[in-house]
Amino acid sequence: PCTCSRTSVRAQATRMGIEGPIYPGTCRGRHPIPGRQHAMRLDTRGAVIEFEDRLQGVIRQDIGLALGDFVIWRVEDIASYHLAVVVDDAWQGVTDVVRGHDLLDSTPRQILLQRLLGLPTPRYLHLPLALGPDGQKLSKQNLAPALALETSARELARALDFLGQSPDEALREARPAEILAWAVRNWRPAAIPLMPRGGSSPS
């Protein structure tokens, strides 16, 4: 159990990690205090995870050194993102996870939880991000403009170009369903460019 706020973690931290100040283990080993709200953190001392991403290659992370003990149950009495996604993926029988490169550092934590809970580990592939001129990823979170539905076929072809898949010229005038069917049949992970790609965006 941990009663530390984010402010107190920042004040007590002596090291910086990949996501900011590292929790110094202040509450490690303590028992819950009746009537006091607390989060639950996972002791990550000695937790080293190595896995092979289908695009990025072998990834190795010492979670304790890179992040410290991370929250698995929040003070609001709900599961953390990492615990929730691990259980949800296992419940749905997910075998392959394809997502953005910005979530690559989350994967070792999720694999650690999978192993501790005796759950299967999916195969992972982390794609390059499409970035705007300001270097921010193109997303709703960053207020990037939405794509027009009437140009969805063209946007799909552009996305495939961005991912190194090189669709045929004739396909660019096809219906979205045809483009997606072609992409499934001709998917080549080895052709996808690696991250980071400074200022890259579909063109």
PDB file of C-alpha atoms in Angstrom:
ATOM      1  CA  PRO A   1       0.000   0.000   0.000  1.00  0.00           C
ATOM      2  CA  CYS A   2       1.165   3.531  -0.773  1.00  0.00           C
ATOM      3  CA  THR A   3      -0.254   6.809   0.533  1.00  0.00           C
ATOM      4  CA  CYS A   4       2.237   9.034  -1.304  1.00  0.00           C
ATOM      5  CA  SER A   5       0.824  11.745  -3.544  1.00  0.00           C
ATOM      6  CA  ARG A   6       2.455  12.678  -6.833  1.00  0.00           C
ATOM      7  CA  THR A   7       3.685  15.854  -5.159  1.00  0.00           C
ATOM      8  CA  SER A   8       5.362  13.936  -2.339  1.00  0.00           C
ATOM      9  CA  VAL A   9       6.938  11.499  -4.803  1.00  0.00           C
ATOM     10  CA  ARG A  10       8.426  14.427  -6.714  1.00  0.00           C
ATOM     11  CA  ALA A  11       9.720  15.936  -3.472  1.00  0.00           C
ATOM     12  CA  GLN A  12      11.275  12.695  -2.205  1.00  0.00           C
ATOM     13  CA  ALA A  13      12.646  11.305  -5.464  1.00  0.00           C
ATOM     14  CA  THR A  14      16.401  11.200  -5.871  1.00  0.00           C
ATOM     15  CA  ARG A  15      16.418   9.783  -9.397  1.00  0.00           C
ATOM     16  CA  MET A  16      14.695  10.571 -12.672  1.00  0.00           C
ATOM     17  CA  GLY A  17      13.315   7.784 -14.828  1.00  0.00           C
ATOM     18  CA  ILE A  18      11.817   7.501 -18.276  1.00  0.00           C
ATOM     19  CA  GLU A  19       8.513   8.907 -17.010  1.00  0.00           C
ATOM     20  CA  GLY A  20       9.809  11.449 -14.523  1.00  0.00           C
ATOM     21  CA  PRO A  21      10.751  11.242 -10.822  1.00  0.00           C
ATOM     22  CA  ILE A  22      11.135   7.660  -9.602  1.00  0.00           C
ATOM     23  CA  TYR A  23       9.141   6.612  -6.542  1.00  0.00           C
ATOM     24  CA  PRO A  24      11.797   6.002  -3.838  1.00  0.00           C
ATOM     25  CA  GLY A  25      10.011   3.146  -2.050  1.00  0.00           C
ATOM     26  CA  THR A  26       8.754   5.274   0.834  1.00  0.00           C
ATOM     27  CA  CYS A  27       5.797   3.021   1.694  1.00  0.00           C
ATOM     28  CA  ARG A  28       7.362  -0.264   0.615  1.00  0.00           C
ATOM     29  CA  GLY A  29       6.702  -2.997   3.174  1.00  0.00           C
ATOM     30  CA  ARG A  30       4.043  -1.056   5.084  1.00  0.00           C
ATOM     31  CA  HIS A  31       0.621  -2.419   5.983  1.00  0.00           C
ATOM     32  CA  PRO A  32      -2.622  -0.618   5.107  1.00  0.00           C
ATOM     33  CA  ILE A  33      -3.846   1.932   7.644  1.00  0.00           C
ATOM     34  CA  PRO A  34      -7.538   1.310   8.432  1.00  0.00           C
ATOM     35  CA  GLY A  35      -9.740   4.079   7.098  1.00  0.00           C
ATOM     36  CA  ARG A  36      -6.983   5.719   5.063  1.00  0.00           C
ATOM     37  CA  GLN A  37      -7.127   5.650   1.279  1.00  0.00           C
ATOM     38  CA  HIS A  38      -4.109   4.225  -0.475  1.00  0.00           C
ATOM     39  CA  ALA A  39      -2.877   3.011  -3.821  1.00  0.00           C
ATOM     40  CA  MET A  40      -1.125  -0.314  -4.382  1.00  0.00           C
ATOM     41  CA  ARG A  41       2.326  -0.395  -5.946  1.00  0.00           C
ATOM     42  CA  LEU A  42       4.226  -3.378  -7.300  1.00  0.00           C
ATOM     43  CA  ASP A  43       7.703  -3.917  -5.869  1.00  0.00           C
ATOM     44  CA  THR A  44       9.914  -3.943  -8.974  1.00  0.00           C
ATOM     45  CA  ARG A  45      13.329  -4.447  -7.404  1.00  0.00           C
ATOM     46  CA  GLY A  46      15.206  -6.916  -9.600  1.00  0.00           C
ATOM     47  CA  ALA A  47      12.451  -7.006 -12.224  1.00  0.00           C
ATOM     48  CA  VAL A  48      14.246  -7.171 -15.576  1.00  0.00           C
ATOM     49  CA  ILE A  49      12.101  -7.889 -18.624  1.00  0.00           C
ATOM     50  CA  GLU A  50      13.403  -8.796 -22.065  1.00  0.00           C
ATOM     51  CA  PHE A  51      11.166  -9.427 -25.060  1.00  0.00           C
ATOM     52  CA  GLU A  52      11.330  -9.257 -28.842  1.00  0.00           C
ATOM     53  CA  ASP A  53       9.198  -6.662 -30.572  1.00  0.00           C
ATOM     54  CA  ARG A  54       8.352  -7.709 -34.144  1.00  0.00           C
ATOM     55  CA  LEU A  55       9.637  -4.382 -35.479  1.00  0.00           C
ATOM     56  CA  GLN A  56      11.884  -2.822 -32.847  1.00  0.00           C
ATOM     57  CA  GLY A  57      13.846  -5.994 -32.077  1.00  0.00           C
ATOM     58  CA  VAL A  58      14.993  -7.135 -28.635  1.00  0.00           C
ATOM     59  CA  ILE A  59      13.920  -4.771 -25.858  1.00  0.00           C
ATOM     60  CA  ARG A  60      15.347  -5.052 -22.354  1.00  0.00           C
ATOM     61  CA  GLN A  61      14.230  -2.964 -19.407  1.00  0.00           C
ATOM     62  CA  ASP A  62      15.170  -2.997 -15.719  1.00  0.00           C
ATOM     63  CA  ILE A  63      11.816  -1.749 -14.480  1.00  0.00           C
ATOM     64  CA  GLY A  64      13.078  -0.879 -11.021  1.00  0.00           C
ATOM     65  CA  LEU A  65      15.834   1.332 -12.410  1.00  0.00           C
ATOM     66  CA  ALA A  66      13.809   2.820 -15.261  1.00  0.00           C
ATOM     67  CA  LEU A  67      10.525   3.451 -13.445  1.00  0.00           C
ATOM     68  CA  GLY A  68      10.517   2.206  -9.875  1.00  0.00           C
ATOM     69  CA  ASP A  69       7.542   0.597  -8.135  1.00  0.00           C
ATOM     70  CA  PHE A  70       4.495   1.426 -10.254  1.00  0.00           C
ATOM     71  CA  VAL A  71       0.840   1.705  -9.278  1.00  0.00           C
ATOM     72  CA  ILE A  72      -1.354  -1.312 -10.043  1.00  0.00           C
ATOM     73  CA  TRP A  73      -4.401  -0.230  -8.010  1.00  0.00           C
ATOM     74  CA  ARG A  74      -5.317   3.434  -7.795  1.00  0.00           C
ATOM     75  CA  VAL A  75      -6.358   5.414  -4.728  1.00  0.00           C
ATOM     76  CA  GLU A  76      -9.841   5.790  -6.281  1.00  0.00           C
ATOM     77  CA  ASP A  77     -10.191   2.001  -5.787  1.00  0.00           C
ATOM     78  CA  ILE A  78      -9.934   1.092  -9.467  1.00  0.00           C
ATOM     79  CA  ALA A  79      -7.351  -0.873 -11.424  1.00  0.00           C
ATOM     80  CA  SER A  80      -4.481   0.984 -13.049  1.00  0.00           C
ATOM     81  CA  TYR A  81      -4.244   1.138 -16.833  1.00  0.00           C
ATOM     82  CA  HIS A  82      -1.504  -1.499 -16.929  1.00  0.00           C
ATOM     83  CA  LEU A  83      -3.346  -4.016 -14.765  1.00  0.00           C
ATOM     84  CA  ALA A  84      -6.635  -3.406 -16.569  1.00  0.00           C
ATOM     85  CA  VAL A  85      -5.193  -3.850 -20.066  1.00  0.00           C
ATOM     86  CA  VAL A  86      -3.348  -7.044 -19.091  1.00  0.00           C
ATOM     87  CA  VAL A  87      -6.475  -8.660 -17.648  1.00  0.00           C
ATOM     88  CA  ASP A  88      -8.653  -7.402 -20.504  1.00  0.00           C
ATOM     89  CA  ASP A  89      -6.284  -8.722 -23.189  1.00  0.00           C
ATOM     90  CA  ALA A  90      -6.155 -12.139 -21.528  1.00  0.00           C
ATOM     91  CA  TRP A  91      -9.943 -12.261 -21.108  1.00  0.00           C
ATOM     92  CA  GLN A  92     -10.444 -11.452 -24.794  1.00  0.00           C
ATOM     93  CA  GLY A  93      -7.805 -13.948 -25.918  1.00  0.00           C
ATOM     94  CA  VAL A  94      -5.642 -11.292 -27.589  1.00  0.00           C
ATOM     95  CA  THR A  95      -2.652 -12.887 -29.338  1.00  0.00           C
ATOM     96  CA  ASP A  96      -1.129  -9.860 -31.119  1.00  0.00           C
ATOM     97  CA  VAL A  97      -0.842  -6.232 -30.012  1.00  0.00           C
ATOM     98  CA  VAL A  98      -0.070  -3.631 -32.698  1.00  0.00           C
ATOM     99  CA  ARG A  99       0.161  -0.085 -31.357  1.00  0.00           C
ATOM    100  CA  GLY A 100       2.175   3.117 -31.415  1.00  0.00           C
ATOM    101  CA  HIS A 101       5.829   3.449 -30.506  1.00  0.00           C
ATOM    102  CA  ASP A 102       4.878   5.792 -27.655  1.00  0.00           C
ATOM    103  CA  LEU A 103       3.619   2.750 -25.721  1.00  0.00           C
ATOM    104  CA  LEU A 104       6.800   0.704 -26.127  1.00  0.00           C
ATOM    105  CA  ASP A 105       8.045   1.567 -22.624  1.00  0.00           C
ATOM    106  CA  SER A 106       4.730   0.352 -21.162  1.00  0.00           C
ATOM    107  CA  THR A 107       5.182  -3.155 -22.513  1.00  0.00           C
ATOM    108  CA  PRO A 108       7.749  -4.482 -19.983  1.00  0.00           C
ATOM    109  CA  ARG A 109       5.400  -3.551 -17.121  1.00  0.00           C
ATOM    110  CA  GLN A 110       2.551  -5.366 -18.798  1.00  0.00           C
ATOM    111  CA  ILE A 111       4.681  -8.445 -19.469  1.00  0.00           C
ATOM    112  CA  LEU A 112       5.782  -8.457 -15.814  1.00  0.00           C
ATOM    113  CA  LEU A 113       2.143  -8.433 -14.705  1.00  0.00           C
ATOM    114  CA  GLN A 114       1.283 -11.183 -17.206  1.00  0.00           C
ATOM    115  CA  ARG A 115       4.010 -13.392 -15.762  1.00  0.00           C
ATOM    116  CA  LEU A 116       3.034 -12.708 -12.154  1.00  0.00           C
ATOM    117  CA  LEU A 117      -0.617 -13.482 -12.911  1.00  0.00           C
ATOM    118  CA  GLY A 118       0.165 -16.536 -15.029  1.00  0.00           C
ATOM    119  CA  LEU A 119      -1.371 -14.985 -18.144  1.00  0.00           C
ATOM    120  CA  PRO A 120      -0.184 -15.474 -21.751  1.00  0.00           C
ATOM    121  CA  THR A 121       1.993 -12.810 -23.356  1.00  0.00           C
ATOM    122  CA  PRO A 122       0.849 -11.605 -26.791  1.00  0.00           C
ATOM    123  CA  ARG A 123       3.235 -10.791 -29.626  1.00  0.00           C
ATOM    124  CA  TYR A 124       3.994  -7.076 -29.794  1.00  0.00           C
ATOM    125  CA  LEU A 125       4.671  -4.719 -32.692  1.00  0.00           C
ATOM    126  CA  HIS A 126       5.131  -0.994 -32.069  1.00  0.00           C
ATOM    127  CA  LEU A 127       4.532   1.221 -35.094  1.00  0.00           C
ATOM    128  CA  PRO A 128       6.164   4.562 -35.953  1.00  0.00           C
ATOM    129  CA  LEU A 129       4.142   7.613 -34.975  1.00  0.00           C
ATOM    130  CA  ALA A 130       2.804  10.169 -37.404  1.00  0.00           C
ATOM    131  CA  LEU A 131       4.100  13.513 -36.153  1.00  0.00           C
ATOM    132  CA  GLY A 132       3.043  17.035 -37.000  1.00  0.00           C
ATOM    133  CA  PRO A 133       5.394  19.951 -37.793  1.00  0.00           C
ATOM    134  CA  ASP A 134       5.665  20.653 -34.052  1.00  0.00           C
ATOM    135  CA  GLY A 135       6.933  17.135 -33.372  1.00  0.00           C
ATOM    136  CA  GLN A 136       3.736  16.114 -31.568  1.00  0.00           C
ATOM    137  CA  LYS A 137       1.960  12.926 -32.577  1.00  0.00           C
ATOM    138  CA  LEU A 138      -1.120  13.385 -34.724  1.00  0.00           C
ATOM    139  CA  SER A 139      -3.923  12.463 -32.341  1.00  0.00           C
ATOM    140  CA  LYS A 140      -7.189  13.700 -30.912  1.00  0.00           C
ATOM    141  CA  GLN A 141      -5.355  14.232 -27.629  1.00  0.00           C
ATOM    142  CA  ASN A 142      -3.129  16.816 -29.326  1.00  0.00           C
ATOM    143  CA  LEU A 143      -6.071  18.394 -31.203  1.00  0.00           C
ATOM    144  CA  ALA A 144      -4.942  17.183 -34.623  1.00  0.00           C
ATOM    145  CA  PRO A 145      -7.579  17.820 -37.331  1.00  0.00           C
ATOM    146  CA  ALA A 146      -9.876  14.912 -38.129  1.00  0.00           C
ATOM    147  CA  LEU A 147      -9.646  13.089 -41.453  1.00  0.00           C
ATOM    148  CA  ALA A 148     -12.523  13.618 -43.871  1.00  0.00           C
ATOM    149  CA  LEU A 149     -14.734  10.569 -44.409  1.00  0.00           C
ATOM    150  CA  GLU A 150     -15.138  11.365 -48.101  1.00  0.00           C
ATOM    151  CA  THR A 151     -11.381  10.917 -48.621  1.00  0.00           C
ATOM    152  CA  SER A 152     -11.044   7.766 -46.491  1.00  0.00           C
ATOM    153  CA  ALA A 153      -9.715   5.646 -49.382  1.00  0.00           C
ATOM    154  CA  ARG A 154      -6.967   8.157 -50.132  1.00  0.00           C
ATOM    155  CA  GLU A 155      -6.079   8.437 -46.445  1.00  0.00           C
ATOM    156  CA  LEU A 156      -5.821   4.654 -46.143  1.00  0.00           C
ATOM    157  CA  ALA A 157      -3.418   4.556 -49.079  1.00  0.00           C
ATOM    158  CA  ARG A 158      -1.360   7.346 -47.503  1.00  0.00           C
ATOM    159  CA  ALA A 159      -1.245   5.447 -44.222  1.00  0.00           C
ATOM    160  CA  LEU A 160       0.006   2.340 -46.018  1.00  0.00           C
ATOM    161  CA  ASP A 161       2.696   4.423 -47.730  1.00  0.00           C
ATOM    162  CA  PHE A 162       3.709   5.798 -44.336  1.00  0.00           C
ATOM    163  CA  LEU A 163       4.052   2.241 -43.039  1.00  0.00           C
ATOM    164  CA  GLY A 164       6.219   1.221 -46.001  1.00  0.00           C
ATOM    165  CA  GLN A 165       3.593  -1.061 -47.540  1.00  0.00           C
ATOM    166  CA  SER A 166       3.542   0.582 -51.020  1.00  0.00           C
ATOM    167  CA  PRO A 167       0.044  -0.157 -52.332  1.00  0.00           C
ATOM    168  CA  ASP A 168      -0.426  -0.424 -56.103  1.00  0.00           C
ATOM    169  CA  GLU A 169      -1.350   2.799 -57.903  1.00  0.00           C
ATOM    170  CA  ALA A 170      -4.587   1.247 -59.157  1.00  0.00           C
ATOM    171  CA  LEU A 171      -5.567   0.486 -55.581  1.00  0.00           C
ATOM    172  CA  ARG A 172      -5.601   4.159 -54.638  1.00  0.00           C
ATOM    173  CA  GLU A 173      -8.938   4.617 -56.392  1.00  0.00           C
ATOM    174  CA  ALA A 174     -10.479   1.497 -54.858  1.00  0.00           C
ATOM    175  CA  ARG A 175     -13.081   1.322 -52.116  1.00  0.00           C
ATOM    176  CA  PRO A 176     -11.789   1.339 -48.495  1.00  0.00           C
ATOM    177  CA  ALA A 177     -12.827  -2.301 -48.006  1.00  0.00           C
ATOM    178  CA  GLU A 178     -10.721  -3.353 -51.009  1.00  0.00           C
ATOM    179  CA  ILE A 179      -7.721  -1.398 -49.752  1.00  0.00           C
ATOM    180  CA  LEU A 180      -7.989  -3.000 -46.313  1.00  0.00           C
ATOM    181  CA  ALA A 181      -8.309  -6.475 -47.844  1.00  0.00           C
ATOM    182  CA  TRP A 182      -5.167  -5.824 -49.913  1.00  0.00           C
ATOM    183  CA  ALA A 183      -3.338  -4.598 -46.807  1.00  0.00           C
ATOM    184  CA  VAL A 184      -4.206  -7.762 -44.869  1.00  0.00           C
ATOM    185  CA  ARG A 185      -3.022 -10.023 -47.698  1.00  0.00           C
ATOM    186  CA  ASN A 186       0.203  -8.089 -48.324  1.00  0.00           C
ATOM    187  CA  TRP A 187       1.150  -6.974 -44.804  1.00  0.00           C
ATOM    188  CA  ARG A 188       4.972  -6.859 -44.480  1.00  0.00           C
ATOM    189  CA  PRO A 189       6.184  -5.880 -40.983  1.00  0.00           C
ATOM    190  CA  ALA A 190       9.804  -5.889 -42.196  1.00  0.00           C
ATOM    191  CA  ALA A 191       9.026  -2.942 -44.499  1.00  0.00           C
ATOM    192  CA  ILE A 192       7.808  -0.673 -41.697  1.00  0.00           C
ATOM    193  CA  PRO A 193      10.275   2.132 -40.834  1.00  0.00           C
ATOM    194  CA  LEU A 194      11.617   2.304 -37.292  1.00  0.00           C
ATOM    195  CA  MET A 195      11.063   5.021 -34.712  1.00  0.00           C
ATOM    196  CA  PRO A 196      12.132   7.605 -33.848  1.00  0.00           C
ATOM    197  CA  ARG A 197      11.476   9.575 -37.023  1.00  0.00           C
ATOM    198  CA  GLY A 198      11.780  13.268 -36.277  1.00  0.00           C
ATOM    199  CA  GLY A 199       8.903  15.318 -37.627  1.00  0.00           C
ATOM    200  CA  SER A 200       7.558  12.475 -39.734  1.00  0.00           C
ATOM    201  CA  SER A 201       3.982  12.464 -40.946  1.00  0.00           C
ATOM    202  CA  PRO A 202       2.030  10.847 -43.768  1.00  0.00           C
ATOM    203  CA  SER A 203       2.710  12.615 -47.067  1.00  0.00           C
TER     204      SER A 203
END
